[in-house]
Coordinates of C-alpha atoms in Angstrom, one line a residue:
Chain B
X718 CA 128.8 112.3 116.8
X719 CA 126.1 114.7 117.8
X720 CA 125.4 113.8 121.4
X721 CA 122.2 115.0 123.0
X722 CA 122.7 116.9 126.2
X723 CA 121.4 115.0 129.2
X724 CA 120.2 111.9 127.2
X725 CA 121.4 108.6 128.6
X726 CA 118.8 106.3 127.2
X727 CA 117.0 103.6 129.1
X728 CA 119.2 101.4 131.3
X729 CA 120.1 98.6 128.9
X730 CA 122.2 95.6 128.4
X731 CA 123.5 94.8 124.9
X732 CA 120.7 92.9 123.4
X733 CA 121.9 90.4 120.8
X734 CA 119.4 90.2 117.9
X735 CA 118.3 93.9 118.1
X736 CA 119.2 95.6 114.8
X737 CA 120.5 99.2 114.8
X738 CA 117.9 101.8 115.6
X739 CA 115.4 99.3 117.0
X740 CA 113.9 98.9 120.5
X741 CA 112.4 95.9 122.2
X742 CA 108.6 96.2 122.1
X743 CA 108.4 93.5 124.9
X744 CA 105.0 91.9 125.0
X745 CA 103.4 94.5 122.7
X746 CA 102.6 93.8 119.1
X747 CA 101.7 97.1 117.5
X748 CA 99.4 97.1 114.5
X749 CA 100.6 99.4 111.8
X750 CA 98.6 98.8 108.6
X751 CA 97.4 101.9 106.9
X752 CA 94.2 100.4 105.7
X753 CA 90.9 99.2 107.1
X754 CA 91.2 95.7 108.5
X755 CA 89.3 93.5 106.0
X756 CA 86.8 90.8 107.1
X757 CA 88.0 87.7 105.2
X758 CA 86.4 84.4 106.3
X759 CA 89.0 81.5 106.4
X760 CA 86.8 79.7 103.9
X761 CA 87.1 82.6 101.4
X762 CA 90.9 83.0 101.7
X763 CA 92.9 82.0 98.6
X764 CA 96.6 82.3 97.7
X765 CA 97.8 82.3 94.1
X766 CA 101.3 82.0 92.7
X767 CA 101.5 83.3 89.2
X768 CA 103.5 85.3 86.8
X769 CA 106.8 83.7 85.6
X770 CA 106.0 80.2 86.8
X771 CA 105.6 76.9 84.9
X772 CA 102.1 76.5 86.2
X773 CA 100.2 79.1 88.1
X774 CA 98.6 77.6 91.2
X775 CA 95.9 78.7 93.6
X776 CA 95.3 77.3 97.1
X777 CA 92.6 77.7 99.6
X778 CA 93.3 77.3 103.3
X779 CA 92.3 73.7 103.3
X780 CA 94.6 73.0 100.4
X781 CA 97.4 75.0 101.9
X782 CA 97.1 73.0 105.1
X783 CA 97.8 69.8 103.2
X784 CA 101.4 71.1 102.5
X785 CA 104.1 70.1 104.9
X786 CA 103.7 72.1 108.1
X787 CA 106.4 74.6 108.9
X788 CA 106.8 77.7 110.9
X789 CA 109.0 80.5 112.2
X790 CA 110.1 81.0 115.7
X791 CA 112.3 84.0 116.2
X792 CA 112.3 87.8 116.0
X793 CA 110.5 90.4 113.9
X794 CA 111.4 94.0 113.2
X795 CA 109.2 96.9 112.2
X796 CA 110.6 99.9 110.3
X797 CA 108.9 102.2 112.8
X798 CA 111.4 101.1 115.3
X799 CA 110.0 98.2 117.4
X800 CA 111.3 94.7 117.4
X801 CA 109.5 91.7 118.9
X802 CA 111.5 88.8 120.2
X803 CA 110.5 85.2 120.3
X804 CA 107.4 85.2 118.1
X805 CA 106.0 81.8 116.9
X806 CA 104.2 81.6 113.6
X807 CA 102.7 78.4 112.2
X808 CA 102.0 77.7 108.6
X809 CA 103.8 76.4 105.5
X810 CA 107.2 77.4 104.1
X811 CA 106.9 79.5 100.9
X812 CA 109.2 77.0 99.2
X813 CA 106.4 74.5 99.2
X814 CA 104.2 76.8 97.2
X815 CA 106.9 78.0 94.9
X816 CA 108.1 74.5 94.2
X817 CA 104.5 73.5 93.2
X818 CA 104.2 76.4 90.8
X819 CA 107.8 76.1 89.4
X820 CA 109.4 79.5 89.0
X821 CA 110.9 80.0 85.5
X822 CA 114.6 80.7 85.3
X823 CA 113.9 84.3 84.3
X824 CA 112.0 85.0 87.5
X825 CA 114.1 87.3 89.7
X826 CA 111.6 89.3 91.8
X827 CA 108.1 89.0 93.1
X828 CA 105.3 91.3 94.0
X829 CA 103.3 90.1 97.0
X830 CA 99.8 91.3 97.0
X831 CA 97.1 91.3 99.6
X832 CA 93.4 90.7 99.3
X833 CA 93.0 94.4 100.0
X834 CA 95.2 95.5 97.1
X835 CA 98.3 96.3 99.3
X836 CA 101.5 95.2 97.6
X837 CA 105.2 94.8 98.5
X838 CA 108.1 93.9 96.2
X839 CA 110.7 91.3 97.1
X840 CA 113.7 89.7 95.4
X841 CA 112.9 86.0 94.8
X842 CA 116.1 85.1 96.7
X843 CA 114.5 86.6 99.9
X844 CA 111.5 84.3 99.5
X845 CA 113.2 81.0 99.0
X846 CA 115.6 78.7 101.0
X847 CA 113.4 78.5 104.1
X848 CA 113.4 82.2 104.7
X849 CA 109.7 83.0 104.1
X850 CA 106.4 81.5 105.2
X851 CA 102.6 81.7 104.7
X852 CA 101.3 81.5 108.2
X853 CA 97.8 81.3 109.8
X854 CA 98.8 80.7 113.4
X855 CA 100.4 82.8 116.0
X856 CA 101.4 81.2 119.3
X857 CA 99.3 78.2 118.3
X858 CA 96.1 80.3 117.8
X859 CA 94.5 81.4 114.6
X860 CA 96.1 84.6 113.4
X861 CA 94.0 87.7 114.3
X862 CA 92.5 89.7 111.5
X863 CA 94.3 92.9 112.5
X864 CA 97.6 91.0 112.3
X865 CA 96.8 89.6 108.8
X866 CA 94.5 86.7 109.5
X867 CA 93.3 84.4 108.0
X868 CA 96.8 84.2 106.6
X869 CA 99.8 86.4 105.9
X870 CA 103.3 86.3 104.5
X871 CA 106.2 86.3 106.9
X872 CA 109.7 87.3 105.8
X873 CA 111.3 87.9 109.1
X874 CA 114.8 88.8 107.9
X875 CA 113.3 92.0 106.3
X876 CA 111.4 94.9 107.9
X877 CA 107.9 93.7 108.5
X878 CA 106.1 95.9 105.9
X879 CA 107.3 93.2 103.5
X880 CA 105.4 90.5 105.4
X881 CA 102.2 91.2 103.6
X882 CA 99.0 90.8 105.7
X883 CA 95.9 89.1 104.2
X884 CA 98.2 87.6 101.5
X885 CA 96.5 86.9 98.3
X886 CA 99.3 86.0 95.9
X887 CA 102.8 86.3 94.5
X888 CA 103.4 87.5 91.0
X889 CA 106.9 86.4 89.8
X890 CA 108.6 89.0 87.6
X891 CA 111.9 89.4 85.7
X892 CA 112.4 92.8 87.2
X893 CA 111.8 94.8 90.4
X894 CA 108.5 96.6 90.7
X895 CA 108.0 98.9 93.8
X896 CA 105.1 98.0 96.1
X897 CA 102.9 100.3 98.1
X898 CA 105.3 101.6 100.7
X899 CA 108.2 101.5 98.3
X900 CA 106.2 103.9 96.1
X901 CA 105.7 106.0 99.3
X902 CA 109.3 106.5 100.1
X903 CA 110.4 103.3 101.7
X904 CA 113.5 101.3 100.8
X905 CA 113.3 98.8 98.0
X906 CA 114.6 95.9 100.1
X907 CA 114.3 96.7 103.8
X908 CA 117.1 94.9 105.5
X909 CA 116.9 95.8 109.2
X910 CA 120.6 95.0 109.9
X911 CA 121.6 97.6 107.3
X912 CA 118.9 100.0 108.4
X913 CA 117.3 100.1 104.9
X914 CA 114.3 102.1 106.0
X915 CA 113.8 104.8 103.4
X916 CA 114.8 105.3 99.9
X917 CA 118.2 106.9 100.1
X918 CA 119.4 104.6 103.0
Chain Q
X1145 CA 92.0 74.7 84.1
X1146 CA 95.5 75.5 83.0
X1147 CA 96.9 79.0 82.8
X1148 CA 99.7 80.2 80.6
X1149 CA 102.6 82.0 82.2
X1150 CA 103.6 85.2 80.4
X1151 CA 106.3 87.7 80.9
X1152 CA 104.3 90.3 82.7
X1153 CA 101.7 90.5 85.5
X1154 CA 98.0 90.1 85.1
X1155 CA 97.7 87.0 83.0
X1156 CA 95.4 84.2 83.8
X1157 CA 93.0 84.4 86.7
X1158 CA 92.0 87.9 87.7
X1159 CA 93.9 89.5 90.5
X1160 CA 91.8 90.1 93.6
X1161 CA 90.0 93.4 93.7
X1162 CA 92.5 96.1 94.5
X1163 CA 90.5 98.1 96.9
X1164 CA 93.6 99.5 98.6
X1165 CA 95.5 100.3 95.4
X1166 CA 95.9 104.0 96.3
X1167 CA 98.7 105.3 94.3
X1168 CA 101.3 107.4 96.1
X1169 CA 100.0 110.9 95.7
X1170 CA 103.1 112.6 97.1
X1171 CA 106.5 112.5 95.6
X1172 CA 108.9 111.8 98.4
X1173 CA 112.3 113.3 98.1
X1174 CA 114.6 110.4 98.8
X1175 CA 117.7 112.5 99.1
X1176 CA 116.2 114.8 101.7
X1177 CA 114.4 112.0 103.5
X1178 CA 117.7 110.1 103.8
X1179 CA 119.7 113.0 105.4
X1180 CA 120.0 113.6 109.1
X1181 CA 119.8 117.3 110.0
X1182 CA 120.4 119.2 113.2
X1183 CA 117.3 120.6 114.8
X1184 CA 117.6 123.2 117.5
X1185 CA 114.8 123.4 120.1
X1186 CA 113.6 127.0 120.2
X1187 CA 110.5 126.7 122.4
X1188 CA 108.3 124.5 124.5
X1189 CA 104.6 125.0 124.9
X1190 CA 102.4 123.1 127.3
X1191 CA 99.2 121.8 125.7
X1192 CA 97.8 119.6 128.4
X1193 CA 99.2 118.1 131.6
X1194 CA 100.5 115.2 129.5
X1195 CA 101.4 116.8 126.2
X1196 CA 103.7 119.6 125.1
X1197 CA 104.6 121.1 121.8
X1198 CA 108.3 121.4 120.9
X1199 CA 109.3 123.9 118.3
X1200 CA 112.5 123.5 116.4
X1201 CA 114.6 125.5 114.0
X1202 CA 115.7 123.3 111.1
X1203 CA 117.4 125.6 108.6
X1204 CA 117.7 122.9 105.9
X1205 CA 114.1 121.7 106.2
X1206 CA 112.7 121.0 102.8
X1207 CA 109.1 121.7 103.8
X1208 CA 106.4 119.1 104.3
X1209 CA 102.8 118.3 103.7
X1210 CA 100.3 118.1 106.5
X1211 CA 100.1 114.6 107.7
X1212 CA 103.7 113.7 107.1
X1213 CA 106.0 112.5 109.8
X1214 CA 109.7 112.6 110.6
X1215 CA 112.2 110.4 112.3
X1216 CA 114.0 111.9 115.3
X1217 CA 117.0 110.6 117.2
X1218 CA 118.8 111.3 120.4
X1219 CA 122.4 110.2 121.0
X1220 CA 123.9 109.4 124.5
X1221 CA 127.5 110.1 125.4
X1222 CA 128.3 106.4 125.0
X1223 CA 127.1 106.4 121.5
X1224 CA 123.7 104.8 122.2
X1225 CA 121.0 106.1 119.9
X1226 CA 117.2 106.1 120.3
X1227 CA 115.0 107.0 117.4
X1228 CA 111.3 107.4 117.0
X1229 CA 108.8 108.6 114.4
X1230 CA 106.7 111.6 115.2
X1231 CA 104.0 113.3 113.2
X1232 CA 104.5 117.0 112.3
X1233 CA 102.1 119.2 114.1
X1234 CA 102.8 122.5 112.3
X1235 CA 101.4 123.6 109.0
X1236 CA 103.9 123.9 106.2
X1237 CA 105.4 127.3 106.2
X1238 CA 108.7 128.9 105.1
X1239 CA 109.9 130.0 108.5
X1240 CA 112.5 127.2 108.8
X1241 CA 110.7 125.9 111.9
X1242 CA 108.7 122.8 112.6
X1243 CA 106.6 121.7 115.6
X1244 CA 106.0 118.3 117.2
X1245 CA 103.5 117.6 120.0
X1246 CA 104.6 114.7 122.2
X1247 CA 102.7 112.9 124.9
X1248 CA 104.6 112.0 128.0
X1249 CA 104.7 108.3 127.8
X1250 CA 105.3 106.5 131.2
X1251 CA 108.8 105.2 131.1
X1252 CA 109.2 106.7 127.7
X1253 CA 112.9 106.8 126.7
X1254 CA 112.6 109.6 124.2
X1255 CA 109.5 111.4 125.3
X1256 CA 110.9 111.3 128.9
X1257 CA 113.9 113.2 127.8
X1258 CA 111.8 115.8 126.0
X1259 CA 109.5 116.3 129.0
X1260 CA 112.1 116.4 131.8
X1261 CA 115.4 117.4 130.3
X1262 CA 114.9 119.3 127.1
X1263 CA 115.3 123.1 127.1
X1264 CA 115.6 125.7 124.3
X1265 CA 119.0 125.6 122.7
X1266 CA 119.3 121.8 122.8
X1267 CA 120.1 120.1 119.6
X1268 CA 118.7 116.8 118.3
X1269 CA 118.7 115.2 114.9
X1270 CA 115.8 114.7 112.5
X1271 CA 115.3 113.3 109.0
X1272 CA 112.3 113.8 106.8
X1273 CA 109.6 114.5 105.9
X1274 CA 108.7 110.9 105.4
X1275 CA 106.0 109.0 103.7
X1276 CA 103.4 110.5 101.4
X1277 CA 100.5 108.2 102.2
X1278 CA 98.9 110.0 105.1
X1279 CA 99.6 113.4 103.7
X1280 CA 96.9 115.9 102.7
X1281 CA 97.9 118.6 100.3
X1282 CA 94.6 120.4 100.7
X1283 CA 93.2 119.2 97.4
X1284 CA 90.2 117.1 98.4
X1285 CA 87.5 117.4 101.1
X1286 CA 89.0 115.9 104.2
X1287 CA 87.2 114.1 107.0
X1288 CA 89.6 113.8 110.0
X1289 CA 89.1 111.4 112.9
X1290 CA 91.6 111.4 115.7
X1291 CA 92.0 110.4 119.3
X1292 CA 94.4 111.5 121.9
X1293 CA 97.7 112.5 120.4
X1294 CA 96.4 111.1 117.1
X1295 CA 95.1 114.6 116.5
X1296 CA 98.6 115.9 115.9
X1297 CA 98.9 115.2 112.1
X1298 CA 95.3 116.1 111.7
X1299 CA 96.0 119.5 113.3
X1300 CA 98.7 120.1 110.8
X1301 CA 95.9 119.7 108.2
X1302 CA 93.5 122.0 110.0
X1303 CA 96.2 124.7 110.4
X1304 CA 97.1 124.3 106.8
X1305 CA 93.5 124.8 105.8
X1306 CA 93.3 127.9 107.9
X1307 CA 96.6 129.4 107.0
X1308 CA 96.0 129.1 103.3
X1309 CA 92.3 130.1 103.5
X1310 CA 91.3 127.0 101.8
X1311 CA 87.6 126.6 101.0
X1312 CA 87.7 122.8 100.4
X1313 CA 85.5 121.2 103.1
X1314 CA 87.3 120.0 106.1
X1315 CA 85.8 118.4 109.3
X1316 CA 87.6 117.1 112.4
X1317 CA 86.1 114.7 115.0
X1318 CA 88.5 114.5 117.9
X1319 CA 88.2 112.2 120.8
X1320 CA 89.7 112.8 124.3
X1321 CA 89.1 111.5 127.7
X1322 CA 88.1 114.9 129.0
X1323 CA 88.4 118.6 128.3
X1324 CA 91.7 118.8 130.2
X1325 CA 93.3 116.3 127.8
X1326 CA 92.0 117.8 124.6
X1327 CA 95.2 118.9 122.8
X1328 CA 94.9 122.2 120.9
X1329 CA 91.5 122.8 122.5
X1330 CA 91.9 126.6 122.2
X1331 CA 92.6 126.4 118.5
X1332 CA 89.6 124.4 117.3
X1333 CA 86.9 126.2 115.4
X1334 CA 83.6 125.4 113.7
X1335 CA 85.3 122.6 111.8
X1336 CA 85.9 120.5 114.9
X1337 CA 83.6 118.4 117.0
X1338 CA 85.2 117.2 120.3
X1339 CA 84.0 113.8 121.7
X1340 CA 84.6 113.2 125.4
X1341 CA 84.8 109.6 126.6
X1342 CA 85.2 110.0 130.4
X1343 CA 84.3 113.5 131.5
X1344 CA 82.7 116.4 129.6
X1345 CA 81.9 120.0 130.2
X1346 CA 78.5 120.7 131.7
X1347 CA 75.8 119.9 129.3
X1348 CA 78.0 118.0 126.9
X1349 CA 77.5 114.2 126.5
X1350 CA 80.0 111.6 127.6
X1351 CA 80.7 108.6 125.3
X1352 CA 82.9 107.3 122.6
X1353 CA 82.8 108.3 118.9
X1354 CA 79.7 106.8 117.4
X1355 CA 77.8 106.5 114.2
X1356 CA 75.8 109.5 115.2
X1357 CA 78.9 111.6 114.7
X1358 CA 79.9 110.1 111.4
X1359 CA 76.7 109.1 109.6
X1360 CA 75.4 112.7 109.1
X1361 CA 78.7 113.7 107.5
X1362 CA 78.5 110.8 105.1
X1363 CA 74.8 111.3 104.4
X1364 CA 75.6 114.6 102.9
X1365 CA 79.1 114.4 101.6
X1366 CA 80.7 117.3 99.7
X1367 CA 81.1 117.1 95.9
X1368 CA 83.6 114.3 95.1
X1369 CA 83.2 112.7 98.5
X1370 CA 85.5 112.7 101.6
X1371 CA 89.0 111.6 101.8
X1372 CA 89.1 110.2 105.4
X1373 CA 92.1 110.3 107.7
X1374 CA 92.1 108.3 110.9
X1375 CA 94.8 108.6 113.5
X1376 CA 95.1 107.2 117.0
X1377 CA 95.6 104.0 118.9
X1378 CA 95.0 100.7 117.1
X1379 CA 91.8 100.3 119.1
X1380 CA 90.5 103.7 118.0
X1381 CA 91.6 103.2 114.4
X1382 CA 89.7 99.9 114.2
X1383 CA 86.6 101.5 115.8
X1384 CA 86.7 104.7 113.8
X1385 CA 87.4 103.0 110.4
X1386 CA 84.5 100.6 111.0
X1387 CA 82.2 103.5 111.7
X1388 CA 83.3 105.1 108.4
X1389 CA 82.8 101.9 106.4
X1390 CA 79.4 101.3 108.0
X1391 CA 78.4 104.8 107.1
X1392 CA 79.3 104.3 103.5
X1393 CA 82.8 105.7 103.2
X1394 CA 84.7 103.7 100.5
X1395 CA 87.6 101.7 102.1
X1396 CA 90.0 102.9 99.5
X1397 CA 89.4 106.4 100.6
X1398 CA 90.3 105.8 104.3
X1399 CA 93.9 106.4 105.3
X1400 CA 94.9 105.2 108.7
X1401 CA 97.9 106.0 110.9
X1402 CA 98.0 103.9 114.1
X1403 CA 100.3 103.9 117.1
X1404 CA 100.8 101.3 119.7

């Protein structure tokens, strides 16, 4: 181990729930998108599930709100190093959308794409079973545009670049297809607990 | 209306306009990016009362492009590790050295070590260079907007431009609270317009970056248009990117790097 002379680190107690290499951002919620924040009126937001599904479906926000309410309360982890504890998102489980569209047996992966054109790839198994949400509320308030409002994807068990802001749709595929950051050197899956930050990890 | 599922993407309803579909321009070397290397501190240079530049010898450094960053980690005796991302400040060269410019963040765990403990000869670990999105190889006209230490990756571009004698147009608008906090002040040339938000030299205006700074540059863009690079706090990034859009810069030619 290469210790750094004179470095002790901040006084700390073991923090359960903090993946390796992460620090607690406290009350901060940094914004790390590489693009211009789009202005999308809630009335103009749509979400489409297509590709390898029995019936491609598109929802607007009013239609999405008719699905059973769900949400995520827990922690999120950004590849740049910060983790945020105890966030509360409100929306609908992604399972509700996927069940409506009916993934075909051949579907193994998805590309999540934003209204801006940003993309991220995910194994379908990371999006099902109550592990992913489409959310439009944060702490009971409408999600701010810079955090992905009107609505974003949340996949909290993976690094947060997978939780696509301004989510526009999921395209189900029978293969993995790298998204924006994955083409720019990031890891294909991005599991914080295994520190899958960059390709090569 | 029913749609038919097919075996590939793109069937049925049109996908939303891909205004951000900027392909990765830079091949990132996964093997190098995935390797921790020892970096030896060789020099410290004061830039402002709050910022210093740290120069490292990294014998195995694979080189980088202006705008790229690295991940750096410090390890305590008890095995605790802290790691952070920092933009590269130096232009690519073959000297086996790289430079980082670090703000002293109040209560900063890593920057605190650099500003109070670090001295030449100390060894740390780095991996990189990382991410090609914010990189500028020097191929297209570049309009750079930075604030505070957000100027660091942009300065790598300016230095690259200068070191290679590039003729492709390059302009830098850099915002600082006052002249004493303007990092790299002595190095700026005709390509740079400083914007002072709190205090300014006698005769210079005080105020934030405004359309009056941006609009003229977009009213007469160079052939092929600008590639815009914005770096700074999120508040600055939001403000600056909106000014660019309002002045007519296409959103898919604005690259943003924000820090909290």
